[in-house]
XYZ file of C-alpha atoms in Angstrom:
402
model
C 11.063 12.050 -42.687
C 11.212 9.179 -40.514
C 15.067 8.805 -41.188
C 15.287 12.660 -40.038
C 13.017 11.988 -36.947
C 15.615 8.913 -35.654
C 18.500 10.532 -36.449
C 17.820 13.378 -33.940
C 16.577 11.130 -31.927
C 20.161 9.513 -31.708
C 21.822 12.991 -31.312
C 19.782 13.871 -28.627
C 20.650 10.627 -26.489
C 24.212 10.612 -27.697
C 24.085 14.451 -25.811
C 22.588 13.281 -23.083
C 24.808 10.870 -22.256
C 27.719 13.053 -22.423
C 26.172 15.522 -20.289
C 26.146 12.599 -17.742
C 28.451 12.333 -14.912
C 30.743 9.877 -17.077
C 33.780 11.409 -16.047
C 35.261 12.363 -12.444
C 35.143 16.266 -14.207
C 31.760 15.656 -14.886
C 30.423 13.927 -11.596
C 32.226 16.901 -9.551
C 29.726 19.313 -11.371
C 26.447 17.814 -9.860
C 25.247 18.574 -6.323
C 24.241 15.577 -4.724
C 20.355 15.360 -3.532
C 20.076 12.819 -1.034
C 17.218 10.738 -0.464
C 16.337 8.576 2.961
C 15.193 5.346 3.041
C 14.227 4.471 6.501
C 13.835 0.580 7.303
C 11.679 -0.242 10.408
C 11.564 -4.266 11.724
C 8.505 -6.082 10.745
C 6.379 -7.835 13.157
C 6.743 -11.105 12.175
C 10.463 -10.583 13.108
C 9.819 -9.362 16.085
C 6.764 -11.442 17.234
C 8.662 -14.411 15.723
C 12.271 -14.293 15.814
C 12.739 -15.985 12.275
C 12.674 -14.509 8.665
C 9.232 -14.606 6.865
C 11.542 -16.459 4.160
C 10.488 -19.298 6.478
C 7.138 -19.435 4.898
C 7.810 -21.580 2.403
C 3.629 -22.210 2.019
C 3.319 -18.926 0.602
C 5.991 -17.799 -1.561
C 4.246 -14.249 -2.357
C 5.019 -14.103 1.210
C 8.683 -12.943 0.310
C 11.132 -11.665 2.673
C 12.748 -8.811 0.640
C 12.744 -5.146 1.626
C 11.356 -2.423 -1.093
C 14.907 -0.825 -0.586
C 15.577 -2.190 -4.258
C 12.420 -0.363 -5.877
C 14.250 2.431 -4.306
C 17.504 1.803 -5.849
C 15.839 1.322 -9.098
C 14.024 4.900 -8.469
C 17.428 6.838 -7.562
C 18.925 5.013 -10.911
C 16.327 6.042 -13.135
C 16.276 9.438 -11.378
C 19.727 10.894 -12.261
C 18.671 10.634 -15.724
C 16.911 13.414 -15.034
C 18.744 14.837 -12.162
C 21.392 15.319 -15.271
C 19.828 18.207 -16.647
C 19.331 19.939 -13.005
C 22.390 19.336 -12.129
C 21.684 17.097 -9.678
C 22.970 13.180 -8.508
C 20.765 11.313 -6.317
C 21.934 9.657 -3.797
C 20.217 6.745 -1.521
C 21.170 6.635 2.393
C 19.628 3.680 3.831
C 19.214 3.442 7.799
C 17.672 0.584 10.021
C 16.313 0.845 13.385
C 14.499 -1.432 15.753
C 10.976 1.120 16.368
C 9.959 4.756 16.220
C 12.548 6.039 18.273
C 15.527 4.882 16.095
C 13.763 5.880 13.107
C 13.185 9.257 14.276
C 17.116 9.650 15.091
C 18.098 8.260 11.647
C 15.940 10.748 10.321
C 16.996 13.807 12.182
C 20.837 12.541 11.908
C 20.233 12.586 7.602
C 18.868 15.626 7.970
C 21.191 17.655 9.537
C 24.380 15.906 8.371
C 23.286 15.174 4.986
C 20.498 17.875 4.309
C 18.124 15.255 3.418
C 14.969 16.210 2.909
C 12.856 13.458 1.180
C 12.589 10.133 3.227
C 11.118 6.456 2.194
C 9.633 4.675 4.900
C 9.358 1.009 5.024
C 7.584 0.157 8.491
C 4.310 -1.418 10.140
C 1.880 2.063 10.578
C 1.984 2.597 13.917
C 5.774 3.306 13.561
C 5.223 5.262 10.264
C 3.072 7.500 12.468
C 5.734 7.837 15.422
C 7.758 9.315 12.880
C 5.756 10.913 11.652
C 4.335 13.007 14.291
C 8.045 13.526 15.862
C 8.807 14.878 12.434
C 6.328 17.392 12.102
C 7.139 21.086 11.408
C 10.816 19.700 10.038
C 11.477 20.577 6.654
C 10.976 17.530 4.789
C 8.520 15.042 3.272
C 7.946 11.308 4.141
C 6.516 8.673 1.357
C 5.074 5.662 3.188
C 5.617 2.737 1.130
C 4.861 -0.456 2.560
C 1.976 -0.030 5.369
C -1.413 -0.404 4.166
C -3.124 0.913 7.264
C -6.124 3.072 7.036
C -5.374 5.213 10.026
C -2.422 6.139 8.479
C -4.650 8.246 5.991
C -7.401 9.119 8.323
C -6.425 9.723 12.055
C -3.019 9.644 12.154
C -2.184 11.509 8.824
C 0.667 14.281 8.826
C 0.395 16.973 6.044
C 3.954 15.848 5.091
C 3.817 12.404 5.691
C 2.333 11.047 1.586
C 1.512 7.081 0.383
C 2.616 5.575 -2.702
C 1.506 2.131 -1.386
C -2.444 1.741 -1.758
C -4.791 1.194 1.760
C -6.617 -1.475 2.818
C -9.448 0.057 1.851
C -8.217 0.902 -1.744
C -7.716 -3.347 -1.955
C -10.648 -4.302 -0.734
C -12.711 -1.950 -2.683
C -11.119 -3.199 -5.406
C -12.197 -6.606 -4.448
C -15.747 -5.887 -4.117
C -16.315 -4.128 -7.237
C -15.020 -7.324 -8.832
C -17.619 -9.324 -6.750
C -20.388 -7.429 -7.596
C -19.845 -7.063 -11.484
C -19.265 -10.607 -11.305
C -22.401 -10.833 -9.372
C -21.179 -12.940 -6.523
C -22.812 -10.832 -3.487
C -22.686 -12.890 -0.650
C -19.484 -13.726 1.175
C -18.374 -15.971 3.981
C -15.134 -14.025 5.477
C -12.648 -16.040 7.364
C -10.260 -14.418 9.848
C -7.749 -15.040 11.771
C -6.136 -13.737 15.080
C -3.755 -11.081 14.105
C -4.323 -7.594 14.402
C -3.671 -7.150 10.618
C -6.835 -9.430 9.976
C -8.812 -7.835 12.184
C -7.727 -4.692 10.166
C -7.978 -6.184 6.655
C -11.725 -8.179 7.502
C -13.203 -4.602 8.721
C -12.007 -2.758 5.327
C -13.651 -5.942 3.632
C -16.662 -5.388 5.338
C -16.253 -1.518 4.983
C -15.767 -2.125 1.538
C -19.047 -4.697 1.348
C -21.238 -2.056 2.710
C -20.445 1.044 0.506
C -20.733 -1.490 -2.555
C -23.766 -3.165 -1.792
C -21.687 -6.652 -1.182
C -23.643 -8.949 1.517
C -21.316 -10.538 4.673
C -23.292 -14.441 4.785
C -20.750 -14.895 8.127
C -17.749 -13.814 9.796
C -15.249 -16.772 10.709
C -12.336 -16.672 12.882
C -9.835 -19.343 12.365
C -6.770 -20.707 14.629
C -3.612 -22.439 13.181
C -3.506 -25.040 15.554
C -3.353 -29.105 15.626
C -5.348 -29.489 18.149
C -8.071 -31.826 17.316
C -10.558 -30.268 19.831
C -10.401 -27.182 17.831
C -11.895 -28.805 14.834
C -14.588 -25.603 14.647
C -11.671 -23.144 14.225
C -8.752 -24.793 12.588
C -10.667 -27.041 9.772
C -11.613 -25.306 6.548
C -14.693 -27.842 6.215
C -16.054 -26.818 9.544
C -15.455 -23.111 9.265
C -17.038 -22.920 5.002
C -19.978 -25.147 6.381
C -22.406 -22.725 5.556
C -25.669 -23.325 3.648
C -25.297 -20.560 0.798
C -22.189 -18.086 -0.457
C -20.745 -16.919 -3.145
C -17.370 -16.810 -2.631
C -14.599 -17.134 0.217
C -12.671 -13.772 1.633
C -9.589 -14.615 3.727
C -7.775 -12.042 6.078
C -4.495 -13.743 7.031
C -1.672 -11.319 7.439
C 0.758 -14.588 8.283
C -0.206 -16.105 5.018
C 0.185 -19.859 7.037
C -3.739 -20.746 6.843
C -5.164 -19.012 3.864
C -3.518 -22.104 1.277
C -5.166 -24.608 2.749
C -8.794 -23.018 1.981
C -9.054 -23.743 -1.875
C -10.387 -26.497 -3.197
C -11.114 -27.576 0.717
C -14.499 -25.757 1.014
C -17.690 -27.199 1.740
C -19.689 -25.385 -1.345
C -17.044 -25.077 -4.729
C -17.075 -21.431 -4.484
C -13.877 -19.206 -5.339
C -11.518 -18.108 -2.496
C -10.355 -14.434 -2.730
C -8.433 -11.984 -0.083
C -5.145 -13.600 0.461
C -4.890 -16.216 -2.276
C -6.612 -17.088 -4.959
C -7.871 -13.435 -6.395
C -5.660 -10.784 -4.935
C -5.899 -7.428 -4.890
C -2.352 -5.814 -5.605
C -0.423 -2.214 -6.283
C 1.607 -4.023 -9.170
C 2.103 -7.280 -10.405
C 4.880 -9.419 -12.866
C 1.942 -10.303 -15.312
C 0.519 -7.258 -15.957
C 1.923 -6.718 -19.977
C 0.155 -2.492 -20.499
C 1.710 0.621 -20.141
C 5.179 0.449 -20.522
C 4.803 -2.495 -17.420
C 6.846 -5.124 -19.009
C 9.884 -2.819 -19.513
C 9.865 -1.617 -15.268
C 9.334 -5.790 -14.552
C 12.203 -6.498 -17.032
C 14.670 -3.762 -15.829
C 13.990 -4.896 -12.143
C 14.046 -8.472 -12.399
C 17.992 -8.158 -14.407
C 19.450 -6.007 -11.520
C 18.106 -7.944 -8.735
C 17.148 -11.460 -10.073
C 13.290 -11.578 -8.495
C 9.899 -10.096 -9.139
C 9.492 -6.264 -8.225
C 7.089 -6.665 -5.535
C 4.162 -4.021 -4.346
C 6.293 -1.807 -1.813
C 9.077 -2.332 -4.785
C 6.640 -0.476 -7.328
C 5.838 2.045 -4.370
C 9.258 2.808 -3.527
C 10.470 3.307 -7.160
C 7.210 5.499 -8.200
C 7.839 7.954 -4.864
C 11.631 8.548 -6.178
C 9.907 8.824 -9.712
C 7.593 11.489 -8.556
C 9.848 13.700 -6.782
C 12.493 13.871 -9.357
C 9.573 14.818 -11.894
C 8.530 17.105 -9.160
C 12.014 18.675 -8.822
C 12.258 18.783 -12.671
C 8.764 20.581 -13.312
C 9.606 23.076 -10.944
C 13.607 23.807 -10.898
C 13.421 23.442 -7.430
C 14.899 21.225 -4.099
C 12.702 22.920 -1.923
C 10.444 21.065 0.113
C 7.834 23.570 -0.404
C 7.882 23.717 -3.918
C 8.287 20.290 -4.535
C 5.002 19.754 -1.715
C 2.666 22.497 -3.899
C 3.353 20.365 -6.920
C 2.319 16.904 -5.758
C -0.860 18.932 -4.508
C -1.330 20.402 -7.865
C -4.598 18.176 -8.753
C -3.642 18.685 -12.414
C -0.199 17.041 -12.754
C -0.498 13.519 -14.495
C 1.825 11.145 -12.767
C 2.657 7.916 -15.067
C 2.824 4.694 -13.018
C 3.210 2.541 -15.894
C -0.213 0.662 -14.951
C -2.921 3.118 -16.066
C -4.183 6.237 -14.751
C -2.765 9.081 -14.309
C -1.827 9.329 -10.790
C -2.093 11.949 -8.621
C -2.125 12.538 -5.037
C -5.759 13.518 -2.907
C -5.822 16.750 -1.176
C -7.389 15.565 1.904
C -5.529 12.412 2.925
C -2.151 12.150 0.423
C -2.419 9.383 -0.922
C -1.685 8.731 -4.374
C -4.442 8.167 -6.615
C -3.769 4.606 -9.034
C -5.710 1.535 -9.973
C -5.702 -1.782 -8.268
C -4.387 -4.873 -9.688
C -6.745 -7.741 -9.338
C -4.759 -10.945 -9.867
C -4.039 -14.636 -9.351
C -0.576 -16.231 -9.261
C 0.278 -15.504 -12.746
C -2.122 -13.386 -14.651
C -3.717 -9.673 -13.943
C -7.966 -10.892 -14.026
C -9.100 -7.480 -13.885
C -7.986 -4.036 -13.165
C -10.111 -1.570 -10.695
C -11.800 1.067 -10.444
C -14.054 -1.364 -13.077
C -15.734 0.926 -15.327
C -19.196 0.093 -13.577
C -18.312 2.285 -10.967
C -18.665 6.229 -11.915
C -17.578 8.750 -9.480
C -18.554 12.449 -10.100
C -14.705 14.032 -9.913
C -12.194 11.051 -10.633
C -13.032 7.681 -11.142
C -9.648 6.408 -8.978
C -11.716 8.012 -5.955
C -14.106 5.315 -5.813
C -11.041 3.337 -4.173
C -10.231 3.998 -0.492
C -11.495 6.627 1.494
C -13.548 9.907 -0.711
C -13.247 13.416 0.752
C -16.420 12.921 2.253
C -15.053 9.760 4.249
C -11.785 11.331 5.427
C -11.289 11.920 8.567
C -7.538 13.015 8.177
C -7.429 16.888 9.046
C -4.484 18.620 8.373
């Protein structure tokens, strides 16, 4: 029986792959379905002039764009794109801000019909474009800004997330903490407006968990030895009682210093030590290994969070297009609202996307340089729907109105 079950098996592939485009006859009989993948500059680039590869401290801090999760996404696509007919192709467009964006955008759309778009860009510009590409017939997949307002104030009903919020990671966090009953935190934070952003979805996150804040800390990468009370980790974690260390540093070029360095031996979390992450190279369930392994032979590095992101939104909207033998926008929008479809994002779920906000359901990483510690939602936290929505912001906390 088994013999019987493998050998049709290896029909079935073997007639797969000749329905592929593997010859210039073939190729000629798919309609190409192009995708967008719009690349916005980051602000360390802008505010610095140099490459973040020049943060040698903190290699996680890694210069590469999720443009290759996206190439991986359009590869694995056509496999399915096959049997619609269909080749996906990837047009990929820079531009300095919103307003370059927004023309790439509207230049793919009429003079390649594109009608699904990646965006890789801090959320203020996701949000330009956004909003100047509202009423267009299309669909945008943020999947590299981690901004809350994104979901909540400036949402768009077309603009969706693959790439989890702050608030998703820091609940994450939390739960961890308080399973591990380790309540009271010292938070350290420094002068960028992405710490600000990350220390008050920490504290957010503290609150709705029951976590306690022992102090908030701001810090200063400076030299200067007058500064001792904002640029020395034994001044700032001289407290008399915590439990652990949270670190908001978006630069990533103070956070190393703190372990091992503070006052009290207590574990350091946020930005090193325990991390909270959308995917990770350790993480050996669910099929993970194979994505890591497939990624890391094409492009010689780790996939990366807005890698995963990238490569799951081309994953969902070929399934999309698949499930319901349709390229329009409006057919391929009422299935990623469908609250029954069961997305596979080869780290445990299912995925799907919330009603009220768009973004994508999935669980949380929690992880140290080389291994996965834990994986929220922890099972400690029930939620009376979906267990995922106990990360990030409920319907009830929304305030995204479409």
């Amino acid at each position: 029986m088994r013999q019987i079950v493998v050998g049709a098996l290896k029909v079935a592939f073997a007639a797969l792959a000749l329905a592929g485009p593997s010859s210039p006859g073939a190729a000629q009989d798919l309609r190409e379905f192009v995708v967008g993948y719009l690349e916005g500059a980051r602000p360390e680039e802008v505010e610095w002039g140099r490459h973040p590869a020049d943060m040698g401290h903190m290699p996680d801090f890694v210069p590469h764009r999720p443009v290759a999760g996206a190439e991986r996404g359009v590869n694995d696509a056509q496999h399915l794109g096959r049997l619609m007919k269909i080749r996906y192709v990837l047009e990929h467009r820079h531009g300095a801000g919103a307003g370059e964006l927004t023309a790439a955008l509207k230049n793919l759309a009429e003079q390649r019909r594109a009608k699904i778009f990646l965006i890789d860009a801090p959320g203020p510009v996701v949000a330009e474009v956004a909003k100047a590409s509202a009423g267009m017939d299309l669909l945008l997949f943020n999947v590299a800004a981690e901004d809350g307002a994104l979901r909540n104030e400036w949402c768009q009903p077309h603009l969706y997330h693959t790439i989890p919020s702050h608030a998703m990671l820091m609940d994450s966090l939390v739960q961890y903490l308080m399973v591990r009953k380790w309540p009271r935190v010292l938070v350290l934070t420094g002068p960028d407006k992405r710490d600000e952003a990350v220390a008050k979805a920490f504290e957010r996150a503290a609150k709705r968990f029951g976590a306690k804040i022992a102090d908030v800390r701001s810090f200063l990468l400076t030299q200067d030895p007058r500064a001792r009370e904002v640029n020395r980790v034994e001044q700032l974690t001289s407290l008399e009682d915590y439990d652990v260390v949270f670190v908001a540093d978006a630069h990533g070029e103070f956070g190393y210093q703190i372990p091992y360095r503070t006052v009290l031996p207590r574990p350091v979390i946020g930005v090193t030590g325990l991390v909270p992450r959308a995917w990770h190279w350790s993480y050996l369930r669910h099929g993970a290994p194979q994505v890591n392994s497939r990624f890391e032979k094409v492009y010689d590095r780790r996939m990366s969070d807005a890698d995963w992101a990238a490569w799951i939104a081309i994953k969902v909207v070929s399934e999309a297009i698949l499930r319901t033998k349709s390229t329009e926008v409006a057919d391929i929008a009422e299935y990623l609202r469908d609250q029954s479809i069961r997305l596979d994002g080869f780290k445990g779920g299912p995925h799907s996307f919330r009603p009220w906000n768009n973004q994508m359901r999935q669980k949380v990483l929690l992880v140290t340089r080389n291994w996965v510690v834990a994986v929220a939602p922890l099972p400690a936290f029930l939620h009376a729907v979906n267990a995922l929505d106990t990360l990030g912001y409920d319907e009830r906390d929304s305030k995204c109105r479409f």
